[in-house]
XYZ file of C-alpha atoms in Angstrom:
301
model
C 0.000 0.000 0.000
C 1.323 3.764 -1.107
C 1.367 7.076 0.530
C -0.298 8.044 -3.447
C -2.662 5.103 -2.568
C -3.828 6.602 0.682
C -3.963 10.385 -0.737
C -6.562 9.002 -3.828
C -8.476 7.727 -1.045
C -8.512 10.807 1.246
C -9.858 12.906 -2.078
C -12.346 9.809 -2.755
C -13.585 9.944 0.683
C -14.425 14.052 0.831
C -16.477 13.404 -2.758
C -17.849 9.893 -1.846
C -18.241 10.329 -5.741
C -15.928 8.379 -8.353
C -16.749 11.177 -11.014
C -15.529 14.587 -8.842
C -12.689 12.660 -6.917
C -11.684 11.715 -10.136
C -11.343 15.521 -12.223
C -9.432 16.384 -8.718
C -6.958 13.708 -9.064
C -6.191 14.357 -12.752
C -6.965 10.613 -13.869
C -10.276 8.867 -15.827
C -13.032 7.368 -13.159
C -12.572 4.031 -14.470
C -9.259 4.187 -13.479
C -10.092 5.687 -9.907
C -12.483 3.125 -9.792
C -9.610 0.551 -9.769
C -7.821 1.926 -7.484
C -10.422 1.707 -4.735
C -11.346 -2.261 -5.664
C -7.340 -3.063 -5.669
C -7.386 -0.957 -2.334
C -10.595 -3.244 -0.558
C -8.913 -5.945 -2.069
C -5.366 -5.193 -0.420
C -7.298 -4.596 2.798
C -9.544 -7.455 2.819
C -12.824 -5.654 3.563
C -15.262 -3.134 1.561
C -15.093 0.231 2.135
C -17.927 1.610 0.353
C -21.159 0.180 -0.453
C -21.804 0.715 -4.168
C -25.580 1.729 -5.526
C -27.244 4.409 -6.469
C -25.635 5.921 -4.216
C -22.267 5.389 -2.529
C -22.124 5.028 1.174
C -18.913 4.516 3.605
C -18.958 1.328 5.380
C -18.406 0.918 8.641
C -14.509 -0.435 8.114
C -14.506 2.340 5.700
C -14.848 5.139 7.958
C -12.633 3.585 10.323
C -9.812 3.270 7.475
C -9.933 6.577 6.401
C -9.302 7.940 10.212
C -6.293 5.506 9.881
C -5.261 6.694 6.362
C -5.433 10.325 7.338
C -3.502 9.832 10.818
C -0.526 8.302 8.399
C -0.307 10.873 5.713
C -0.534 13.490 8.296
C 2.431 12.124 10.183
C 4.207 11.339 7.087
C 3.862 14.802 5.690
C 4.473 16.367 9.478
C 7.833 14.254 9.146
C 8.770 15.469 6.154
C 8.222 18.931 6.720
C 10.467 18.929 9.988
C 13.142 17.160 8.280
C 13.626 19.143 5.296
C 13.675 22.319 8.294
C 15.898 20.657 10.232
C 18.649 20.061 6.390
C 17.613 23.611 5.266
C 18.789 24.845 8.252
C 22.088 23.247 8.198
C 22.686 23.749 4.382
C 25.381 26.104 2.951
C 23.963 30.093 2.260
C 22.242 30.166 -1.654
C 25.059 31.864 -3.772
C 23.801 34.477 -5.584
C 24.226 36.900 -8.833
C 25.782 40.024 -8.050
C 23.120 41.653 -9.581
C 20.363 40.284 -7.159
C 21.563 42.670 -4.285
C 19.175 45.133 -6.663
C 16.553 43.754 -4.672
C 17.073 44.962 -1.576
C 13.423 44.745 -0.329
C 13.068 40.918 -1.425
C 16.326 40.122 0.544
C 15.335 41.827 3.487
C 12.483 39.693 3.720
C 14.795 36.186 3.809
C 15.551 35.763 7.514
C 15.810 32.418 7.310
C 17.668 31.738 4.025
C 20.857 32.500 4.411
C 22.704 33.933 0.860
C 25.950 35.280 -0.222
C 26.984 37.013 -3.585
C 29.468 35.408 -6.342
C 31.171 37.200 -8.294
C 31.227 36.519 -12.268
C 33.936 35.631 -13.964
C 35.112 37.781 -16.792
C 33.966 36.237 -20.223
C 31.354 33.867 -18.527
C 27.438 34.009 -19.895
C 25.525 33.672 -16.085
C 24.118 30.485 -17.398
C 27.308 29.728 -17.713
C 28.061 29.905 -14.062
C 25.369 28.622 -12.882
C 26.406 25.673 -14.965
C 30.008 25.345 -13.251
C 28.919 25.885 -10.214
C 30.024 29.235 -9.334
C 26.429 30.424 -8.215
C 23.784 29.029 -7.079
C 21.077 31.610 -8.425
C 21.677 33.564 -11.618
C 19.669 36.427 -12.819
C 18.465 37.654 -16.104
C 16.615 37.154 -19.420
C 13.655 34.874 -19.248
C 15.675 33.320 -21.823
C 12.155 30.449 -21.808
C 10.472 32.883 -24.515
C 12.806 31.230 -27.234
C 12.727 27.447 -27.768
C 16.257 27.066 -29.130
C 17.443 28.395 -25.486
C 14.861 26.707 -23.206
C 16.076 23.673 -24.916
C 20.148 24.470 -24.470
C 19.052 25.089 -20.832
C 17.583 22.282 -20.324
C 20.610 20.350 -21.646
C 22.700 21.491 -19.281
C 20.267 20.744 -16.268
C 19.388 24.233 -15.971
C 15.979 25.204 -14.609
C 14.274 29.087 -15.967
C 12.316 30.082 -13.374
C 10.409 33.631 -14.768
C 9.870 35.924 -11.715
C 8.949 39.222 -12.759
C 8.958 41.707 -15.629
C 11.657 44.531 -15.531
C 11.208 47.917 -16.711
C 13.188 48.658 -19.986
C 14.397 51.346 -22.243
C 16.074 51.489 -25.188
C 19.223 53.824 -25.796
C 20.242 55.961 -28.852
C 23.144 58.164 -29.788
C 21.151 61.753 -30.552
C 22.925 61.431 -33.590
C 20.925 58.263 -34.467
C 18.215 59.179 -36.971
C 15.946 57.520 -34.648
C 16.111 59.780 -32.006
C 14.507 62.657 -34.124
C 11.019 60.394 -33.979
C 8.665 61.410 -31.072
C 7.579 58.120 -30.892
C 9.231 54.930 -31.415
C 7.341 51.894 -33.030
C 7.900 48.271 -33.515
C 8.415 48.899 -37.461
C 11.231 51.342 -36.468
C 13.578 48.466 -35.493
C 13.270 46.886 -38.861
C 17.212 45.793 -39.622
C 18.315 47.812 -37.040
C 21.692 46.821 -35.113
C 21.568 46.577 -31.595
C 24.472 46.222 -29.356
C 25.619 43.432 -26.617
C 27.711 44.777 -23.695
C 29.666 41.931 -22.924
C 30.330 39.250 -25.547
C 30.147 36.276 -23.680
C 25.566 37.555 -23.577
C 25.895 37.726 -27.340
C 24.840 34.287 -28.426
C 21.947 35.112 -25.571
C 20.620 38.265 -26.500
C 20.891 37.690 -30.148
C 17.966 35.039 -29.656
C 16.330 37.036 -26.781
C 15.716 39.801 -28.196
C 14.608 38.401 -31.605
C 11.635 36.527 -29.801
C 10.892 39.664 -27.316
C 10.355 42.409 -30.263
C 9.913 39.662 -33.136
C 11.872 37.900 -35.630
C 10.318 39.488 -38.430
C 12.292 42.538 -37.678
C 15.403 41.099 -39.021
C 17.555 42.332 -36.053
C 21.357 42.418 -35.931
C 23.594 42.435 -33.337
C 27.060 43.975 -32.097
C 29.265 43.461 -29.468
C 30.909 47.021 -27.792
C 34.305 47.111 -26.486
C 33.112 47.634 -22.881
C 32.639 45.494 -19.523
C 29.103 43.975 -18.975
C 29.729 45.564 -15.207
C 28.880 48.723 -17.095
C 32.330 49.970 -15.113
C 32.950 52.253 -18.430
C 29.349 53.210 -19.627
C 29.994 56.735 -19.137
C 32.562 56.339 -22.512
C 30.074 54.275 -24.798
C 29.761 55.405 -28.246
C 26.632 53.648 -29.741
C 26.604 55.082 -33.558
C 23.454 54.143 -35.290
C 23.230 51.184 -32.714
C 20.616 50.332 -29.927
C 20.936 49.498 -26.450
C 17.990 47.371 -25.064
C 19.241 47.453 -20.843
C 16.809 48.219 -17.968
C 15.584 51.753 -17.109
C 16.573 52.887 -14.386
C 20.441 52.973 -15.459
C 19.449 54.337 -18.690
C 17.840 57.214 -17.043
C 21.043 57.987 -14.727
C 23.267 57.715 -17.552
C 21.141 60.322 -20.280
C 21.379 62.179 -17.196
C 24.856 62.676 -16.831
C 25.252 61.659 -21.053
C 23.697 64.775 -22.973
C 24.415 62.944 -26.737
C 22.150 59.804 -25.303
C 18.777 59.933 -25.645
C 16.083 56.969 -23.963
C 12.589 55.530 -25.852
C 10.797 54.296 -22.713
C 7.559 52.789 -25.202
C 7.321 50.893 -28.351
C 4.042 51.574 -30.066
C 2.685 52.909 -26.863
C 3.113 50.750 -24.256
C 6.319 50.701 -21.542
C 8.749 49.065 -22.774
C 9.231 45.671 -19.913
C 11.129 42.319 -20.046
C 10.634 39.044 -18.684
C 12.985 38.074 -15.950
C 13.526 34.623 -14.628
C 16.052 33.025 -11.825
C 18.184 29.941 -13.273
C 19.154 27.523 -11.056
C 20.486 24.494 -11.538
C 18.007 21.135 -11.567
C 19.934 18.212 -9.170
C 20.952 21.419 -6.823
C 21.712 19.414 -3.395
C 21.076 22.885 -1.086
C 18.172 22.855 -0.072
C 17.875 26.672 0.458
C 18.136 26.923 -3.707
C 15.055 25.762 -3.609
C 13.487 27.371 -0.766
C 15.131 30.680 -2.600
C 13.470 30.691 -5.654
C 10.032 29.628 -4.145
C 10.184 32.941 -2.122
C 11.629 35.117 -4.471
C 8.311 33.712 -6.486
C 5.921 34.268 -3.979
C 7.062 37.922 -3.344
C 7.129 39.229 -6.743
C 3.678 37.115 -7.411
C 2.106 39.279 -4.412
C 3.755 42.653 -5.485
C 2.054 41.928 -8.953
């Protein structure tokens, strides 16, 4: 007899109806059905008395007390040890870029977390891969099959979060920037530019899929540090920066020949964001992480 064995009949039990336990376990009647004979079967007794109605039998209502005593303790068990390893695990190692969320980490008192530092010429899936961090942060690289799939390969799991803010950056010298508005159809063949080569193979799918392959976008890497150490001396040309607002905004700020499109036909300009973690993780605080970090941003939606 199985733990999944007892659980079907729990649900059966609460619908004393084949039909409604059934749709609530995600399987056919008949095969529900089954399940409950091989169960009386097992046990050596009836549990329900089948007509036109169903009723419990006496032995039945006195197995299901049973049945729920033993998932609750199993369950209760569970729960206390996976506590009592999470609390012993090693801190989650995170993307430098995650200390952005200051009000998120505040809120982890009881999952301890560190920052890793990336390596120069390393994609973050990349290190997340090797081992370097636990938690990366980025792209919800998911919206393009060819890189869900090359994730997946490597035993990488996208986890999308949130949507970011975005705007997209042009020299004032850029024939672009004379438009008041910027549409979709004003990207046609454009060239946009990649910060940091080891993201180019990344955001030369990414952004594709976000704005639409149609567009027939290309893509340049710039001579400068993806740390965005020496933003203040990039030279864009007739290229486009897709990177999130907020910096952009500082940086037309101090950057009087940069100008910012914060809309696209419209409507704000955002990006999907996921966490990547890797899949056979043995910490259990990854996974603790990343099931806060969804809850928050789910309940700040």
């Amino acid at each position: 007899m199985t733990l999944d064995l007892l659980r079907e009949y729990i649900v059966f039990a609460k619908h004393l109806n084949f039909s409604r336990a059934a749709a609530e376990l995600s399987m056919t009647q008949s095969t529900l059905s089954k399940h409950v004979a091989a169960l009386e079967k097992e046990l050596g007794f009836l549990v329900v008395e089948r007509g036109r109605e169903l009723r419990f039998t006496a032995q039945g209502k006195a197995f299901l007390e049973s049945a729920q005593k033993v998932v609750h303790l199993y369950d209760d068990e569970l729960a206390a040890l996976q506590a009592q390893f999470a609390s012993n695990a090693e801190p989650v190692l995170l993307y430098e870029s995650l200390s952005r969320w200051t009000e998120f980490l505040d809120s982890l008192d009881d999952v301890p977390f560190s920052f890793a530092e990336m390596k120069s010429g390393e994609s973050i899936i990349e290190g997340v891969t090797k081992g370097r961090m636990d938690v990366g942060f980025g792209h919800d690289l998911s919206i393009d099959a060819d890189l869900q799939a090359s994730a997946e390969e490597r035993g990488i799991d996208i986890v999308p979060i949130t949507a970011m803010p975005m705007g997209l950056l042009l020299s004032r010298d850029n024939e672009l920037a004379r438009l008041e508005t910027l549409g979709r159809d004003d990207l046609r063949s454009r060239t946009f530019a990649v910060l940091d080569g080891s993201f180019f193979d990344e955001n030369s799918a990414f952004i594709p899929a976000l704005f639409g392959r149609d567009l027939d976008l290309r893509f340049s890497i710039t001579p400068i540090s993806g740390s965005l150490a020496n933003v203040d001396h990039l030279q864009l040309g007739d290229e486009i920066l897709l990177y999130d607002r907020e910096t952009l905004r500082a940086l037309c700020e101090r950057r009087q020949d940069l100008t910012m499109f914060e809309t696209l036909d419209g409507i704000p300009i955002e990006v999907p964001i996921a966490l990547y973690c890797r899949r056979d993780d043995p910490n259990p605080n990854v996974s603790r992480f990343v099931e806060r970090a969804r809850a928050f941003f789910k309940k700040a939606e």
